Tab-separated table of C-alpha atoms and ligand atoms in Angstrom:
chain	number	residue	atom	x	y	z
A	398	MET	CA	92.275	-89.632	-166.506
A	399	GLY	CA	89.947	-86.647	-166.952
A	400	VAL	CA	88.444	-84.107	-164.576
A	401	TYR	CA	86.347	-86.697	-162.710
A	402	GLY	CA	89.340	-88.965	-161.966
A	403	GLU	CA	91.755	-86.151	-161.192
A	404	GLN	CA	89.608	-83.617	-159.346
A	405	VAL	CA	86.358	-85.201	-158.177
A	406	LEU	CA	87.205	-88.799	-157.280
A	407	PRO	CA	89.994	-88.001	-154.771
A	408	ARG	CA	87.511	-85.752	-152.920
A	409	ILE	CA	84.843	-88.482	-152.925
A	410	ILE	CA	87.450	-90.945	-151.591
A	411	ASP	CA	88.473	-88.453	-148.889
A	412	VAL	CA	84.875	-88.289	-147.634
A	413	ALA	CA	83.937	-91.962	-148.139
A	414	CYS	CA	87.152	-93.387	-146.671
A	415	GLY	CA	87.206	-90.678	-143.997
A	416	MET	CA	84.022	-91.834	-142.271
A	417	LYS	CA	84.572	-92.099	-138.533
A	418	THR	CA	83.630	-95.790	-138.621
A	419	THR	CA	87.004	-96.508	-140.255
A	420	ASP	CA	88.996	-94.862	-137.424
A	421	PRO	CA	89.140	-97.970	-135.169
A	422	LEU	CA	90.326	-100.023	-138.163
A	423	ARG	CA	93.015	-97.476	-139.021
A	424	GLN	CA	94.087	-97.495	-135.366
A	425	ARG	CA	94.334	-101.306	-135.389
A	426	VAL	CA	96.187	-101.613	-138.689
A	427	CYS	CA	98.760	-98.982	-137.745
A	428	GLU	CA	99.489	-100.548	-134.357
A	429	GLY	CA	103.067	-101.838	-134.188
A	430	LEU	CA	104.349	-99.904	-137.206
A	431	ALA	CA	107.885	-98.726	-136.464
A	432	GLY	CA	110.976	-97.394	-138.224
A	433	ASP	CA	110.915	-96.310	-141.862
A	434	VAL	CA	107.554	-97.035	-143.466
A	435	VAL	CA	106.302	-96.949	-147.062
A	436	GLU	CA	102.571	-96.331	-147.471
A	437	ILE	CA	101.121	-97.282	-150.843
A	438	GLY	CA	97.907	-95.539	-151.896
A	439	PHE	CA	98.420	-92.774	-149.326
A	440	GLY	CA	95.252	-91.001	-150.552
A	441	SER	CA	94.457	-87.932	-148.465
A	442	GLY	CA	96.534	-89.069	-145.499
A	443	LEU	CA	93.693	-90.522	-143.441
A	444	ASN	CA	96.126	-92.862	-141.653
A	445	VAL	CA	98.459	-90.049	-140.591
A	446	PRO	CA	96.788	-89.438	-137.171
A	447	PHE	CA	97.255	-93.131	-136.381
A	448	TYR	CA	100.982	-93.496	-137.082
A	449	PRO	CA	102.572	-94.696	-133.815
A	450	ALA	CA	105.367	-92.666	-132.235
A	451	GLY	CA	107.902	-95.357	-133.228
A	452	VAL	CA	107.536	-94.481	-136.915
A	453	THR	CA	110.643	-92.529	-137.933
A	454	LYS	CA	109.522	-91.499	-141.442
A	455	VAL	CA	106.887	-92.331	-144.029
A	456	ALA	CA	107.402	-92.470	-147.791
A	457	ALA	CA	103.962	-91.783	-149.271
A	458	VAL	CA	103.164	-93.316	-152.669
A	459	GLU	CA	100.092	-91.769	-154.272
A	460	PRO	CA	99.224	-90.861	-157.877
A	461	ALA	CA	96.462	-88.326	-157.095
A	462	ASP	CA	97.741	-84.755	-156.659
A	463	VAL	CA	94.426	-83.699	-155.133
A	464	GLY	CA	94.667	-86.496	-152.540
A	465	TRP	CA	98.116	-85.245	-151.536
A	466	LYS	CA	96.799	-81.633	-151.271
A	467	LEU	CA	93.902	-82.771	-149.079
A	468	ALA	CA	96.431	-84.435	-146.755
A	469	ALA	CA	98.049	-81.079	-145.863
A	470	LYS	CA	95.895	-80.426	-142.794
A	471	ARG	CA	96.722	-83.891	-141.368
A	472	LEU	CA	100.418	-83.539	-142.171
A	473	ALA	CA	100.507	-80.199	-140.330
A	474	ARG	CA	99.386	-81.959	-137.144
A	475	THR	CA	101.855	-84.876	-137.044
A	476	GLN	CA	105.386	-85.120	-135.716
A	477	VAL	CA	106.181	-87.956	-138.149
A	478	PRO	CA	108.098	-86.802	-141.260
A	479	VAL	CA	106.068	-87.750	-144.334
A	480	GLU	CA	107.321	-87.225	-147.876
A	481	ARG	CA	105.473	-87.906	-151.120
A	482	SER	CA	108.109	-90.154	-152.609
A	483	GLY	CA	106.406	-92.025	-155.429
A	484	LEU	CA	103.392	-92.043	-157.713
A	485	ASP	CA	102.816	-95.712	-158.492
A	486	GLY	CA	102.866	-98.750	-156.254
A	487	GLN	CA	103.591	-100.928	-159.286
A	488	SER	CA	107.019	-99.364	-159.712
A	489	LEU	CA	108.540	-98.052	-156.499
A	490	PRO	CA	111.490	-95.641	-156.794
A	491	PHE	CA	113.358	-97.132	-153.833
A	492	ALA	CA	116.375	-99.397	-153.404
A	493	ASP	CA	115.922	-103.004	-152.309
A	494	ASP	CA	115.576	-103.583	-148.549
A	495	SER	CA	114.894	-99.898	-147.759
A	496	PHE	CA	111.967	-100.095	-145.327
A	497	ASP	CA	111.144	-101.680	-141.988
A	498	ALA	CA	107.425	-101.805	-142.694
A	499	ALA	CA	104.746	-101.042	-145.272
A	500	LEU	CA	101.137	-99.918	-144.967
A	501	SER	CA	98.216	-100.390	-147.339
A	502	THR	CA	94.622	-99.507	-146.499
A	503	TRP	CA	91.845	-100.110	-149.034
A	504	THR	CA	94.320	-99.740	-151.895
A	505	MET	CA	94.910	-103.252	-153.285
A	506	CYS	CA	91.415	-103.044	-154.810
A	507	THR	CA	92.468	-100.195	-157.105
A	508	ILE	CA	96.073	-100.702	-158.218
A	509	PRO	CA	95.740	-102.124	-161.755
A	510	ASP	CA	98.495	-104.759	-161.444
A	511	VAL	CA	98.273	-105.506	-157.747
A	512	ALA	CA	100.567	-108.547	-158.035
A	513	ALA	CA	103.316	-106.276	-159.400
A	514	ALA	CA	102.740	-103.813	-156.554
A	515	LEU	CA	103.043	-106.560	-153.940
A	516	ARG	CA	106.263	-107.768	-155.569
A	517	GLU	CA	107.557	-104.218	-155.325
A	518	VAL	CA	106.570	-103.930	-151.668
A	519	ARG	CA	108.446	-107.162	-150.961
A	520	ARG	CA	111.482	-105.892	-152.844
A	521	VAL	CA	111.731	-102.662	-150.855
A	522	LEU	CA	110.999	-104.247	-147.468
A	523	LYS	CA	113.948	-105.464	-145.423
A	524	PRO	CA	113.962	-109.225	-144.813
A	525	GLY	CA	111.484	-109.833	-141.999
A	526	GLY	CA	109.738	-106.512	-142.701
A	527	SER	CA	105.984	-106.449	-142.344
A	528	LEU	CA	103.133	-105.174	-144.493
A	529	HIS	CA	100.220	-103.966	-142.364
A	530	PHE	CA	97.000	-104.128	-144.368
A	531	VAL	CA	93.284	-103.606	-144.236
A	532	GLU	CA	91.650	-104.246	-147.588
A	533	HIS	CA	88.192	-104.977	-148.923
A	534	GLY	CA	87.838	-107.872	-151.334
A	535	LEU	CA	86.118	-111.111	-152.179
A	536	ALA	CA	83.555	-111.892	-149.470
A	537	PRO	CA	83.628	-115.155	-147.506
A	538	ASP	CA	79.940	-115.861	-148.329
A	539	GLU	CA	78.660	-117.035	-151.702
A	540	PRO	CA	75.491	-114.844	-151.850
A	541	VAL	CA	77.579	-111.727	-151.192
A	542	ARG	CA	80.134	-112.860	-153.785
A	543	ARG	CA	77.392	-113.113	-156.394
A	544	TRP	CA	76.459	-109.453	-155.767
A	545	GLN	CA	80.117	-108.472	-155.886
A	546	HIS	CA	80.526	-110.042	-159.323
A	547	ARG	CA	77.342	-108.327	-160.558
A	548	LEU	CA	78.297	-104.895	-159.234
A	549	GLU	CA	82.023	-104.926	-159.969
A	550	PRO	CA	81.829	-103.435	-163.514
A	551	VAL	CA	79.889	-100.403	-162.214
A	552	GLN	CA	82.132	-100.073	-159.173
A	553	LYS	CA	85.223	-100.046	-161.402
A	554	ARG	CA	83.765	-97.355	-163.662
A	555	LEU	CA	82.655	-95.080	-160.821
A	556	PHE	CA	85.587	-95.513	-158.455
A	557	GLY	CA	88.742	-95.341	-160.533
A	558	GLY	CA	89.155	-99.071	-161.216
A	559	CYS	CA	88.200	-100.303	-157.719
A	560	HIS	CA	87.608	-104.089	-157.811
A	561	LEU	CA	85.192	-105.843	-155.450
A	562	THR	CA	86.359	-109.432	-155.913
A	563	ARG	CA	90.090	-109.438	-155.335
A	564	PRO	CA	91.136	-112.320	-153.035
A	565	VAL	CA	93.308	-110.351	-150.625
A	566	VAL	CA	94.897	-113.234	-148.708
A	567	ASP	CA	95.629	-115.226	-151.885
A	568	LEU	CA	97.265	-112.179	-153.456
A	569	LEU	CA	99.511	-111.705	-150.435
A	570	THR	CA	100.562	-115.329	-150.148
A	571	GLY	CA	100.958	-115.517	-153.938
A	572	ALA	CA	103.463	-112.661	-153.685
A	573	GLY	CA	105.470	-114.675	-151.146
A	574	PHE	CA	104.311	-113.031	-147.924
A	575	SER	CA	103.605	-115.086	-144.811
A	576	ILE	CA	100.473	-113.944	-143.016
A	577	THR	CA	101.098	-113.753	-139.279
A	578	GLU	CA	97.904	-111.959	-138.206
A	579	LEU	CA	94.534	-111.984	-139.926
A	580	ASP	CA	90.978	-110.915	-139.154
A	581	VAL	CA	88.265	-111.301	-141.806
A	582	PHE	CA	84.991	-109.472	-141.173
A	583	TYR	CA	82.301	-107.221	-142.618
A	584	GLU	CA	82.617	-103.574	-141.692
A	585	GLU	CA	79.681	-102.306	-139.679
A	586	LYS	CA	77.196	-99.890	-141.234
A	587	ALA	CA	78.370	-100.580	-144.796
A	588	PRO	CA	76.922	-102.743	-147.570
A	589	LYS	CA	78.482	-106.201	-147.392
A	590	PHE	CA	79.544	-106.286	-151.046
A	591	LEU	CA	81.772	-103.279	-150.341
A	592	ALA	CA	82.857	-104.117	-146.826
A	593	ALA	CA	84.308	-107.643	-146.749
A	594	ASP	CA	87.576	-106.717	-145.081
A	595	SER	CA	90.805	-108.536	-144.356
A	596	LEU	CA	92.982	-106.854	-141.713
A	597	GLY	CA	96.341	-108.159	-140.655
A	598	ILE	CA	100.084	-108.353	-140.981
A	599	ALA	CA	102.007	-110.065	-143.773
A	600	VAL	CA	105.727	-110.660	-143.319
A	601	SER	CA	108.287	-110.677	-146.126
A	602	PRO	CA	110.625	-113.636	-145.483
B	1259	LIG	C1	90.127	-96.262	-151.930
B	1259	LIG	S1	91.505	-95.217	-151.954
B	1259	LIG	C2	92.232	-95.473	-150.331
B	1259	LIG	C3	93.076	-94.325	-149.897
B	1259	LIG	C4	93.783	-94.472	-148.544
B	1259	LIG	N1	94.673	-95.617	-148.525
B	1259	LIG	C5	92.791	-94.564	-147.395
B	1259	LIG	O1	92.789	-95.564	-146.667
B	1259	LIG	O2	92.034	-93.594	-147.221
B	1259	LIG	C6	92.661	-96.009	-153.063
B	1259	LIG	C7	93.908	-95.170	-153.275
B	1259	LIG	O3	94.815	-95.879	-154.138
B	1259	LIG	C8	95.420	-94.922	-154.981
B	1259	LIG	N2	96.006	-95.587	-156.150
B	1259	LIG	C9	95.424	-95.879	-157.334
B	1259	LIG	N3	96.311	-96.435	-158.184
B	1259	LIG	C10	97.482	-96.518	-157.499
B	1259	LIG	C11	98.782	-96.994	-157.837
B	1259	LIG	N4	99.041	-97.522	-159.047
B	1259	LIG	N5	99.746	-96.906	-156.908
B	1259	LIG	C12	99.495	-96.386	-155.688
B	1259	LIG	N6	98.285	-95.927	-155.305
B	1259	LIG	C13	97.290	-95.991	-156.203
B	1259	LIG	C14	94.267	-93.991	-155.320
B	1259	LIG	O4	94.706	-92.764	-155.861
B	1259	LIG	C15	93.612	-93.839	-153.952
B	1259	LIG	O5	94.195	-92.811	-153.210
């Protein structure tokens, strides 16, 4: 991946994704998580302060070693046991039906084969288990979509394969999830091409 991808990018993501404006969204997406949880694209642990008390343990799946190191200060302040348990959302090292819930925040944009990752999340979730998500993707408005298509090649090069035009809801339903809660909006104080978010809960039947 090179020095940029391994050393620099995880630090950029820590700062960019760690902006205080994302805190209310992290709070919302983590609400209701309970039991054993798998978090794909754990990054630098920016969701850790928002895990509810009902979470019994978190299996963190994250390829970037630097991201995991940056999470140490957040892990030191939580009561929830968190273990780095996997490196790739596309191939999860867990038995079928292992988890009560899953969490993904601004990660489906980056996983190369996101359909495979969603199949894996479904496999490891217990029947009726829920995936809590907040993801940026294809905007609801055509003018913004045009900019997303123009800018996507640069975005992918600079940000480790991050896509701007992934249709989040279609990907989830295509993987067999039923969406039970959904809010689609532009994040405040961010360029629209980057901030067309879908936040909600998808249930694995
Ligand atoms: C934009 S960051 C979001 C990080 C974190 N979820 C957050 O909300 O701050 C995308 C994350 O996905 C991770 N990632 C990339 N490829 C992945 C894969 N195949 N499986 C799991 N995570 C992956 C990246 O290393 C990065 O930490």
